[in-house]
PDB file of C-alpha atoms in Angstrom:
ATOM      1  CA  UNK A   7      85.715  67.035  77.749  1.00  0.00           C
ATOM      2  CA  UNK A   8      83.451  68.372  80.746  1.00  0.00           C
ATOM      3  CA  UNK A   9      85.669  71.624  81.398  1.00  0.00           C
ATOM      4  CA  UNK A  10      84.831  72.476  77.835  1.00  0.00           C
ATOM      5  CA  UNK A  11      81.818  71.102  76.511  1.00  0.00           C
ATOM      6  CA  UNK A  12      79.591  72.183  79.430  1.00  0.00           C
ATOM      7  CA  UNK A  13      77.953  75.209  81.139  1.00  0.00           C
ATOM      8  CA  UNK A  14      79.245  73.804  84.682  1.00  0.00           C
ATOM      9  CA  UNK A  15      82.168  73.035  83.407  1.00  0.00           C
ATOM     10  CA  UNK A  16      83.025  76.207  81.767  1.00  0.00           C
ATOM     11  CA  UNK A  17      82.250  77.772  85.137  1.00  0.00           C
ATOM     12  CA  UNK A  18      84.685  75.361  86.804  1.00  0.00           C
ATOM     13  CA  UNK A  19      87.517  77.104  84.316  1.00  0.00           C
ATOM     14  CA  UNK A  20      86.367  80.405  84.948  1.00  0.00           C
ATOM     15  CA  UNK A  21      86.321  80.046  88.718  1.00  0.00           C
ATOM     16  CA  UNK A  22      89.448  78.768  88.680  1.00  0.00           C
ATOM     17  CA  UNK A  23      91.432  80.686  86.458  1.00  0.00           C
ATOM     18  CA  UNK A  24      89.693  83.830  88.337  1.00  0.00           C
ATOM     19  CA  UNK A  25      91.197  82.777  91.335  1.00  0.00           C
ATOM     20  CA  UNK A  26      94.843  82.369  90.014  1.00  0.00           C
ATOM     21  CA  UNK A  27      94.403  85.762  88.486  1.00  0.00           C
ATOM     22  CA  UNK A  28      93.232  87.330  92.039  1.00  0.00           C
ATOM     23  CA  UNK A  29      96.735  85.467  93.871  1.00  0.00           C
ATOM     24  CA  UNK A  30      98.588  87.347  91.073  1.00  0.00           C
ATOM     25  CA  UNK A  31      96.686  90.641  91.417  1.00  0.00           C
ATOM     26  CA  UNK A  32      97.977  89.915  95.120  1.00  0.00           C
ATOM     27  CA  UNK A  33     101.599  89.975  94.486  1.00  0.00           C
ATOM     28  CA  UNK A  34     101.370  92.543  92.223  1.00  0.00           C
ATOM     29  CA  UNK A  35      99.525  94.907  94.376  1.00  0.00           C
ATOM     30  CA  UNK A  36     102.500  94.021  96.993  1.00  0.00           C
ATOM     31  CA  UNK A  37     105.007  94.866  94.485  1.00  0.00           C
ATOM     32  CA  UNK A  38     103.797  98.122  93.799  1.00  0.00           C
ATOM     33  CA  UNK A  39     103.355  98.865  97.312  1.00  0.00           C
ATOM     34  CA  UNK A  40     107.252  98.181  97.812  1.00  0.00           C
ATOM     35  CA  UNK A  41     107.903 101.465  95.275  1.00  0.00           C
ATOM     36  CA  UNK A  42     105.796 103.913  97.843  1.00  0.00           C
ATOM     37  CA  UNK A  43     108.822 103.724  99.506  1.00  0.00           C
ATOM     38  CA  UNK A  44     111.607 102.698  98.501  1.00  0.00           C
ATOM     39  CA  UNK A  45     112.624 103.256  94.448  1.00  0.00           C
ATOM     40  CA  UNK A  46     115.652 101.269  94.487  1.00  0.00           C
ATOM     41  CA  UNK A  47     113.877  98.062  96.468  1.00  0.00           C
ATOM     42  CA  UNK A  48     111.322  98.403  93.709  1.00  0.00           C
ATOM     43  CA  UNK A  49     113.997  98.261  90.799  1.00  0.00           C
ATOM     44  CA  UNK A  50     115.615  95.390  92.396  1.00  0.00           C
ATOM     45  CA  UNK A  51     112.500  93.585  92.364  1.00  0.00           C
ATOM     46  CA  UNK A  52     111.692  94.705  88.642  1.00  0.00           C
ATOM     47  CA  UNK A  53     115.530  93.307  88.061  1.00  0.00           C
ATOM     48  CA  UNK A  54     114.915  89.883  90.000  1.00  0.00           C
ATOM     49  CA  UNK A  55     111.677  89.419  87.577  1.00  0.00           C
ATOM     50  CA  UNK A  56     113.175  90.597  84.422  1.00  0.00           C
ATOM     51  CA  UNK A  57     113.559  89.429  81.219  1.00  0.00           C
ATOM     52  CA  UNK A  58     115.087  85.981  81.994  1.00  0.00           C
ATOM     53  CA  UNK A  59     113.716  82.130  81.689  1.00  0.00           C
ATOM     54  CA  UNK A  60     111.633  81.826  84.569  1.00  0.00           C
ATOM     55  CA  UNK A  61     110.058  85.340  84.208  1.00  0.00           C
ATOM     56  CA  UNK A  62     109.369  84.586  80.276  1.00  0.00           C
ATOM     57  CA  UNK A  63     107.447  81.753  81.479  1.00  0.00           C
ATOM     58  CA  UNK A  64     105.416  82.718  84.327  1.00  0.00           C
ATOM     59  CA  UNK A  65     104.263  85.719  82.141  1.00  0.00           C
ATOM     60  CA  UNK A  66     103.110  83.291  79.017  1.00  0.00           C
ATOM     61  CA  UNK A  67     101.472  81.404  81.769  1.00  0.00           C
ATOM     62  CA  UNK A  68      99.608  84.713  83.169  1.00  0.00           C
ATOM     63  CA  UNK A  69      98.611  84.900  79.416  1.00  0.00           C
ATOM     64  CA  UNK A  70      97.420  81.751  79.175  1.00  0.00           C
ATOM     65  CA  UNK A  71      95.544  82.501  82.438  1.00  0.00           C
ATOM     66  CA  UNK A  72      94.131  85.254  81.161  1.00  0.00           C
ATOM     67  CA  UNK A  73      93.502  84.417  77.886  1.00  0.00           C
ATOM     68  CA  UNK A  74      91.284  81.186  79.352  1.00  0.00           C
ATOM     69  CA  UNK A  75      89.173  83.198  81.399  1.00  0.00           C
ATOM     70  CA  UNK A  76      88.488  86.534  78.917  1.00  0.00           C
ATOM     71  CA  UNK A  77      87.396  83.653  75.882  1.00  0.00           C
ATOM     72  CA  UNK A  78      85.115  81.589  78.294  1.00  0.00           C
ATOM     73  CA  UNK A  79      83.146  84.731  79.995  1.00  0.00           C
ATOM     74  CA  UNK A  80      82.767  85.498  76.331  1.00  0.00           C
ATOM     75  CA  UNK A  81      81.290  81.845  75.851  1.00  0.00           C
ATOM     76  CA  UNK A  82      79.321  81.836  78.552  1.00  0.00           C
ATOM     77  CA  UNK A  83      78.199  85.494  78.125  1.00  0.00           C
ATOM     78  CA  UNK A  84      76.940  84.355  74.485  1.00  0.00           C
ATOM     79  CA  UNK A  85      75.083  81.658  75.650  1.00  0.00           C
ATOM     80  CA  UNK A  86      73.318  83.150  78.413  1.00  0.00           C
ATOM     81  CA  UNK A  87      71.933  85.406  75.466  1.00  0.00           C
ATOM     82  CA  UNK A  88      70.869  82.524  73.237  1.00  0.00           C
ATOM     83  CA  UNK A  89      69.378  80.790  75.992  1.00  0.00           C
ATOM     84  CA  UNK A  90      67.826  83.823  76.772  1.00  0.00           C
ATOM     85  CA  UNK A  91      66.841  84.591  73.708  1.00  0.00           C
ATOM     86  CA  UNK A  92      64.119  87.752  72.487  1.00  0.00           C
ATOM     87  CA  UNK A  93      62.933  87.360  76.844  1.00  0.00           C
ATOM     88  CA  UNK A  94      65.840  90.235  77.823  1.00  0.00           C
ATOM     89  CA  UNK A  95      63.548  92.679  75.098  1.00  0.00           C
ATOM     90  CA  UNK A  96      61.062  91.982  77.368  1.00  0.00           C
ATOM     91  CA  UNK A  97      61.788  92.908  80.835  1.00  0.00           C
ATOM     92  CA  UNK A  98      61.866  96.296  81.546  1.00  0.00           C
ATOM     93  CA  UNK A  99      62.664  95.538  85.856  1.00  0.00           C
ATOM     94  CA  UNK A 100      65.675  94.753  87.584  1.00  0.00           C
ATOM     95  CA  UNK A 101      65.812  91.951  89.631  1.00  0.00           C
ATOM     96  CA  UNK A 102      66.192  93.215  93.008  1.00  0.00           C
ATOM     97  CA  UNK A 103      68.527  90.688  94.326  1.00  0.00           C
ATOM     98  CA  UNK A 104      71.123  90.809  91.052  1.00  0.00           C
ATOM     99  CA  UNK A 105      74.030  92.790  91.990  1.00  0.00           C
ATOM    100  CA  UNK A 106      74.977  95.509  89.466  1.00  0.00           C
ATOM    101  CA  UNK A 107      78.188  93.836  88.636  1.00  0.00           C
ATOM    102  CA  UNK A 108      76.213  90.674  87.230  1.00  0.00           C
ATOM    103  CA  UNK A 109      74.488  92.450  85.117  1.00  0.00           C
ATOM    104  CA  UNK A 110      77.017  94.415  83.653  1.00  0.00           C
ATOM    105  CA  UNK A 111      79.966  91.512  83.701  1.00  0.00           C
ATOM    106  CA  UNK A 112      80.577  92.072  79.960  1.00  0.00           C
ATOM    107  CA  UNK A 113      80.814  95.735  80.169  1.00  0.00           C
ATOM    108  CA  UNK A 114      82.858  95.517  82.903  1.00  0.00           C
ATOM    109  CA  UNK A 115      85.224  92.830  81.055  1.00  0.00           C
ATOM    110  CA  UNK A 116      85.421  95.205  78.163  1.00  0.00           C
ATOM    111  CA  UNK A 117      86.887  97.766  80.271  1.00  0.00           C
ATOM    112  CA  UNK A 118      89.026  95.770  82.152  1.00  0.00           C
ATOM    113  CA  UNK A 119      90.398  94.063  79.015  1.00  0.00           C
ATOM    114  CA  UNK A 120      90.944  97.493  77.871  1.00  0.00           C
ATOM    115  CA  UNK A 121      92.838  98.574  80.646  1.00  0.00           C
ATOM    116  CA  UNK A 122      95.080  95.828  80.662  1.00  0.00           C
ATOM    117  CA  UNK A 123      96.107  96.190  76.852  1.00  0.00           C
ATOM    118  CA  UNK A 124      97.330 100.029  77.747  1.00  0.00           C
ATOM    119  CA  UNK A 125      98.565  98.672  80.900  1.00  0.00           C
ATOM    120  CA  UNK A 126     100.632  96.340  78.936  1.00  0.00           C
ATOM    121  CA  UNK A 127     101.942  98.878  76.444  1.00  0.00           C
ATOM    122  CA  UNK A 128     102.952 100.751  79.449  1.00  0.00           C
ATOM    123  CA  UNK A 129     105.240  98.626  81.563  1.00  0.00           C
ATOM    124  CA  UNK A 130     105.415  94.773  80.326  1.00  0.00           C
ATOM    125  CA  UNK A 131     106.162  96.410  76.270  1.00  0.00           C
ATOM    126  CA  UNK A 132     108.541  99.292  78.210  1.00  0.00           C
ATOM    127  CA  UNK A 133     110.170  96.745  80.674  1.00  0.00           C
ATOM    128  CA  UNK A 134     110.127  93.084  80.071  1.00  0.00           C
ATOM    129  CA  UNK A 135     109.976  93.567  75.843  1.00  0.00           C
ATOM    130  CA  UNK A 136     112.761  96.180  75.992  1.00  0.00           C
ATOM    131  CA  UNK A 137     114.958  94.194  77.704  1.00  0.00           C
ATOM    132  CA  UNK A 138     114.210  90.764  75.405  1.00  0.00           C
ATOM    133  CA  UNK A 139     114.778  93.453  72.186  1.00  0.00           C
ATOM    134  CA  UNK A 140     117.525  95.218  73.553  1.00  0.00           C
ATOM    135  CA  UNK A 141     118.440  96.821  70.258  1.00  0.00           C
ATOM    136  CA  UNK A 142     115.103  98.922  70.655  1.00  0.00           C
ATOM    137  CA  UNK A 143     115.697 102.448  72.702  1.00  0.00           C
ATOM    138  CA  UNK A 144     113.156 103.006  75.499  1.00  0.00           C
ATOM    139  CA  UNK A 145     113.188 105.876  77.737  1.00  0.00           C
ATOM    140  CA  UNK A 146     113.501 106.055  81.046  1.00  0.00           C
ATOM    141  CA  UNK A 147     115.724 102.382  80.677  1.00  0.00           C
ATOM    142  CA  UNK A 148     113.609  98.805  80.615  1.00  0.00           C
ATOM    143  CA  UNK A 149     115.400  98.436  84.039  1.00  0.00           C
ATOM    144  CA  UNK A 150     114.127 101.791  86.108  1.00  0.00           C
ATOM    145  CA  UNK A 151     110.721 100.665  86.810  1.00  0.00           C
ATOM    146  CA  UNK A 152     110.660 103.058  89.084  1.00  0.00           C
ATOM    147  CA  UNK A 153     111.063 105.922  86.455  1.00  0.00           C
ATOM    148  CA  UNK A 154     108.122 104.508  84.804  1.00  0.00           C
ATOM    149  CA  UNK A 155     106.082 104.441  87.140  1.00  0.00           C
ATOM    150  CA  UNK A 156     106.620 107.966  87.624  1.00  0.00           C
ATOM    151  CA  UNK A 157     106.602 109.112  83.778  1.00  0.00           C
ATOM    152  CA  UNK A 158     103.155 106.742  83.827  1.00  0.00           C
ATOM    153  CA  UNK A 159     101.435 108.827  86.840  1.00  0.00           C
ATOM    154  CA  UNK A 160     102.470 112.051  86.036  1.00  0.00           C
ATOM    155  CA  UNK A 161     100.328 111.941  83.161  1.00  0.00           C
ATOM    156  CA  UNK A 162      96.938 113.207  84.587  1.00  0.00           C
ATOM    157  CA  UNK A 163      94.995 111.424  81.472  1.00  0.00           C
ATOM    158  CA  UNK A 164      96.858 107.892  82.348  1.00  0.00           C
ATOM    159  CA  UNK A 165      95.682 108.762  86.140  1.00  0.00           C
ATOM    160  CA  UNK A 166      91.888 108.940  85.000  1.00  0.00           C
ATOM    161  CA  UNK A 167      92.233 105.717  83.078  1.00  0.00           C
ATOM    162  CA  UNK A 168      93.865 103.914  85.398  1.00  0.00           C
ATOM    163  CA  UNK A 169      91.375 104.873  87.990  1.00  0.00           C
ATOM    164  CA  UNK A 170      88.331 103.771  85.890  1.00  0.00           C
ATOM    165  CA  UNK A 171      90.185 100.655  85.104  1.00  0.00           C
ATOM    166  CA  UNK A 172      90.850  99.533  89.237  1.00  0.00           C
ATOM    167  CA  UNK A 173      87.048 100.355  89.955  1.00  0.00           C
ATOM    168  CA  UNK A 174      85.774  98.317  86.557  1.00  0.00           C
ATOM    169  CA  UNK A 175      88.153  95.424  88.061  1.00  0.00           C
ATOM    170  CA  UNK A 176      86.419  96.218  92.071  1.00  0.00           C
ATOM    171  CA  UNK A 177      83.326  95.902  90.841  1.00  0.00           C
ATOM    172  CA  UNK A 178      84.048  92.356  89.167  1.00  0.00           C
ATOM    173  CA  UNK A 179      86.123  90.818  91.472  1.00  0.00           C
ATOM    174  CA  UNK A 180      83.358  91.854  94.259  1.00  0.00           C
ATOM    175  CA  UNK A 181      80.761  89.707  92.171  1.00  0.00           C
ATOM    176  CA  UNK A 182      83.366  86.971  90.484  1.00  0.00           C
ATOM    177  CA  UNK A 183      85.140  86.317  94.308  1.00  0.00           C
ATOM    178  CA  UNK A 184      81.934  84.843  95.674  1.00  0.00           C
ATOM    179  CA  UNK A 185      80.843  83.402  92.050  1.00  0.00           C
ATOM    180  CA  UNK A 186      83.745  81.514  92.072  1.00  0.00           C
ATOM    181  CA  UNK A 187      83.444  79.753  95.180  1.00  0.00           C
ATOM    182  CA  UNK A 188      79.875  78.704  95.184  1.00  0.00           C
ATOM    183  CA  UNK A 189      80.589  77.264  91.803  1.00  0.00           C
ATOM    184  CA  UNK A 190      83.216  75.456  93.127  1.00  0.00           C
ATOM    185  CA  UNK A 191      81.159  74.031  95.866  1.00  0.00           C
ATOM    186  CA  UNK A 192      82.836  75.742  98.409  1.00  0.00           C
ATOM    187  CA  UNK A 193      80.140  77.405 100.333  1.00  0.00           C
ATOM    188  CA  UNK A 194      76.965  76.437 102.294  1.00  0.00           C
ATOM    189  CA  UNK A 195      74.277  78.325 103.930  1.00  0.00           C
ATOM    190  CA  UNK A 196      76.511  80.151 106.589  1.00  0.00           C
ATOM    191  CA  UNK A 197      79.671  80.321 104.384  1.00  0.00           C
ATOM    192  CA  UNK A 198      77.106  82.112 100.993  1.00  0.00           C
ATOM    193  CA  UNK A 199      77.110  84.972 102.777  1.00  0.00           C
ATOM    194  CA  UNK A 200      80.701  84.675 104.510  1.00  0.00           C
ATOM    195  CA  UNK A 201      82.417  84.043 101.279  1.00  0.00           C
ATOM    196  CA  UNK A 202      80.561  87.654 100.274  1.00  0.00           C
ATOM    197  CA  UNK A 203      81.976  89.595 102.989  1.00  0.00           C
ATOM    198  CA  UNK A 204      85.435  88.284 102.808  1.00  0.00           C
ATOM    199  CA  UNK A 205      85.321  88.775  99.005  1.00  0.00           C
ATOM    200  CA  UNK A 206      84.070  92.449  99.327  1.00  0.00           C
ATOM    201  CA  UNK A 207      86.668  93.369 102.109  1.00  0.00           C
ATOM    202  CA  UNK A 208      89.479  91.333 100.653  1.00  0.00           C
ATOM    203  CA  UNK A 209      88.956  92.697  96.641  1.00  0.00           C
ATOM    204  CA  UNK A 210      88.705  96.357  98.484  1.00  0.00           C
ATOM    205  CA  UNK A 211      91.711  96.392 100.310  1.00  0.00           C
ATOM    206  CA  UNK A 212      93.442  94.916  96.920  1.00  0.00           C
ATOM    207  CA  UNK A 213      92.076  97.447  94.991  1.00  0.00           C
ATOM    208  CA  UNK A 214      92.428  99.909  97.327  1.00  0.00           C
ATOM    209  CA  UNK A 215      96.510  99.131  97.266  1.00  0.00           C
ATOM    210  CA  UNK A 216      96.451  99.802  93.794  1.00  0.00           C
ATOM    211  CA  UNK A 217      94.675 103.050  94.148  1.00  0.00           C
ATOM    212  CA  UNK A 218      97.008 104.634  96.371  1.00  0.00           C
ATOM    213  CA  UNK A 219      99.938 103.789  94.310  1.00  0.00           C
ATOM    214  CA  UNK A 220      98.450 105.619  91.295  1.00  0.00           C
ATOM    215  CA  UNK A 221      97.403 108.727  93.798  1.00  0.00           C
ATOM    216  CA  UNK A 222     100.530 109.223  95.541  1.00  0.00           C
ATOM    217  CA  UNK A 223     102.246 109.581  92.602  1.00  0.00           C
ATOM    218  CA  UNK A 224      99.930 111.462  90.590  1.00  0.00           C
ATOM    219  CA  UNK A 225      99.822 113.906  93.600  1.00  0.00           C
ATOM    220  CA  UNK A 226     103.992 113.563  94.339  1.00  0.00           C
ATOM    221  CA  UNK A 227     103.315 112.355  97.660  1.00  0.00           C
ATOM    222  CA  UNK A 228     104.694 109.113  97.875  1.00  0.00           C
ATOM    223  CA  UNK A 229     107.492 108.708 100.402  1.00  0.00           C
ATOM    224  CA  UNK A 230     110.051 107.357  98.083  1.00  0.00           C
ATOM    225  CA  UNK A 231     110.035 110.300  95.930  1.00  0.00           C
ATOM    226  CA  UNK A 232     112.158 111.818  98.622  1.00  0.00           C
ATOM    227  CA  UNK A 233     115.794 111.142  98.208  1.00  0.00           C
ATOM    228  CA  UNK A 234     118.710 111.622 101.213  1.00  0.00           C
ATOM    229  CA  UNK A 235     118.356 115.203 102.695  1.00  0.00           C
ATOM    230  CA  UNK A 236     114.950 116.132 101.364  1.00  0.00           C
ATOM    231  CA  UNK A 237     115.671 116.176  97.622  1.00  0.00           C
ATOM    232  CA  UNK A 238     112.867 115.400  95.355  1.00  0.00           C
ATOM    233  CA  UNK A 239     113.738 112.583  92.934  1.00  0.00           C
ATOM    234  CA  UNK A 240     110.594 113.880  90.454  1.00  0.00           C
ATOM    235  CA  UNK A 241     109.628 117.440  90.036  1.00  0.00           C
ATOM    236  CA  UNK A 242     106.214 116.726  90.941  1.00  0.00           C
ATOM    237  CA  UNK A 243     106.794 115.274  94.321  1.00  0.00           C
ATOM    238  CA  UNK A 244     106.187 117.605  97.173  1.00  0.00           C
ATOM    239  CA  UNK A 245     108.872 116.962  99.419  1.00  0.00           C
ATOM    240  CA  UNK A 246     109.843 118.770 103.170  1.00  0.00           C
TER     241      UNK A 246
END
């Protein structure tokens, strides 16, 4: 098969696949938006996508997603090397028109893949696995999202991770946004450099999203840590 068997084609599953991944990215930076404000909206939502049928699947799909697109940048990533072969010894210069996030796609995989492993352990094993293994103990409950998100970002060495982790994932969706659509045919002269600015302001505001979630409650400043009559609902929040 084409998709598989070669380079272009492997490219077409990448693109795609990166794309899906980006729409998801999307809704979850939305979600988390939704707890800056409001703790209870945000635990309803965490309830409406809990551990039940259609959740289960969508998040083996996600997997599937993102299991796809991790194994073929490695492919592709190994046989840029062959194909390059002992040449990449050889040059010492920088090619003035490769962005830094091409060159450094692998790294920046690594770290991403990283990130997403701890951010799994922190709210998919906490949330969606507690509540398919109920007869495991989890504190705060598989339910309070909310409360995890706060017991997550009040731990200042979780807050430098998770920063690296959204600027590794800036700096590859800046380069993979436009990648994808010129291998996907879906640019021309004028639209090459189009697709590049609305890929660098769209994957910054997206990033940016996730950012301020992480900040605000590392720093106890997001709104919804205020309860009814100026209570603080953590002890780090810094509430009127």
């Amino acid at each position: 098969m084409w998709l598989i068997n070669s380079s272009i084609g492997r490219k077409v599953v990448m693109s795609v696949t990166g794309i899906a991944l980006i729409l998801f990215l999307t809704f979850h930076c939305c979600m988390n938006l939704v707890a800056l404000f409001s703790g209870k909206a945000y635990n309803m939502i965490c309830e409406l996508l809990g551990a039940n049928w259609y959740a289960v699947v969508a998040t083996m799909g996600l997997a599937c997603l993102a299991l796809i697109h991790i194994v073929f940048a490695f492919i592709l990533t190994a046989q840029n090397r062959k194909a390059r072969g002992t040449e990449r010894y050889e040059v010492t210069d920088k090619p003035a028109k490769v962005e830094w996030a091409s060159q450094n796609m692998l790294v920046l995989g690594i770290i991403i893949l990283l990130g997403l492993l701890l951010h799994l352990f922190n709210f998919w094993y906490n949330m969606m696995f507690a509540e398919l293994f109920p007869s495991i103990h989890f504190d705060p409950a598989p339910a309070d999202g909310f409360g995890k998100i706060i017991t997550t970002f009040g731990n200042p060495i979780y807050v430098v991770l998770y920063v690296i982790w959204i600027v590794a994932i800036w700096f590859h969706l800046t380069h993979g946004f436009w990648s994808a659509m010129q291998t996907l045919g879906i640019n021309g002269r004028i639209w090459f450099n189009r697709w590049r600015i609305i890929g660098f302001i769209y994957t910054t505001l997206l990033m940016l999203g996730f950012l301020v979630v992480v900040l605000a409650f590392a720093f106890g400043c997001a709104p919804s840590l205020c309860c009814d009559g100026g209570a603080c609902c953590a002890p780090a929040a810094a509430c009127c």
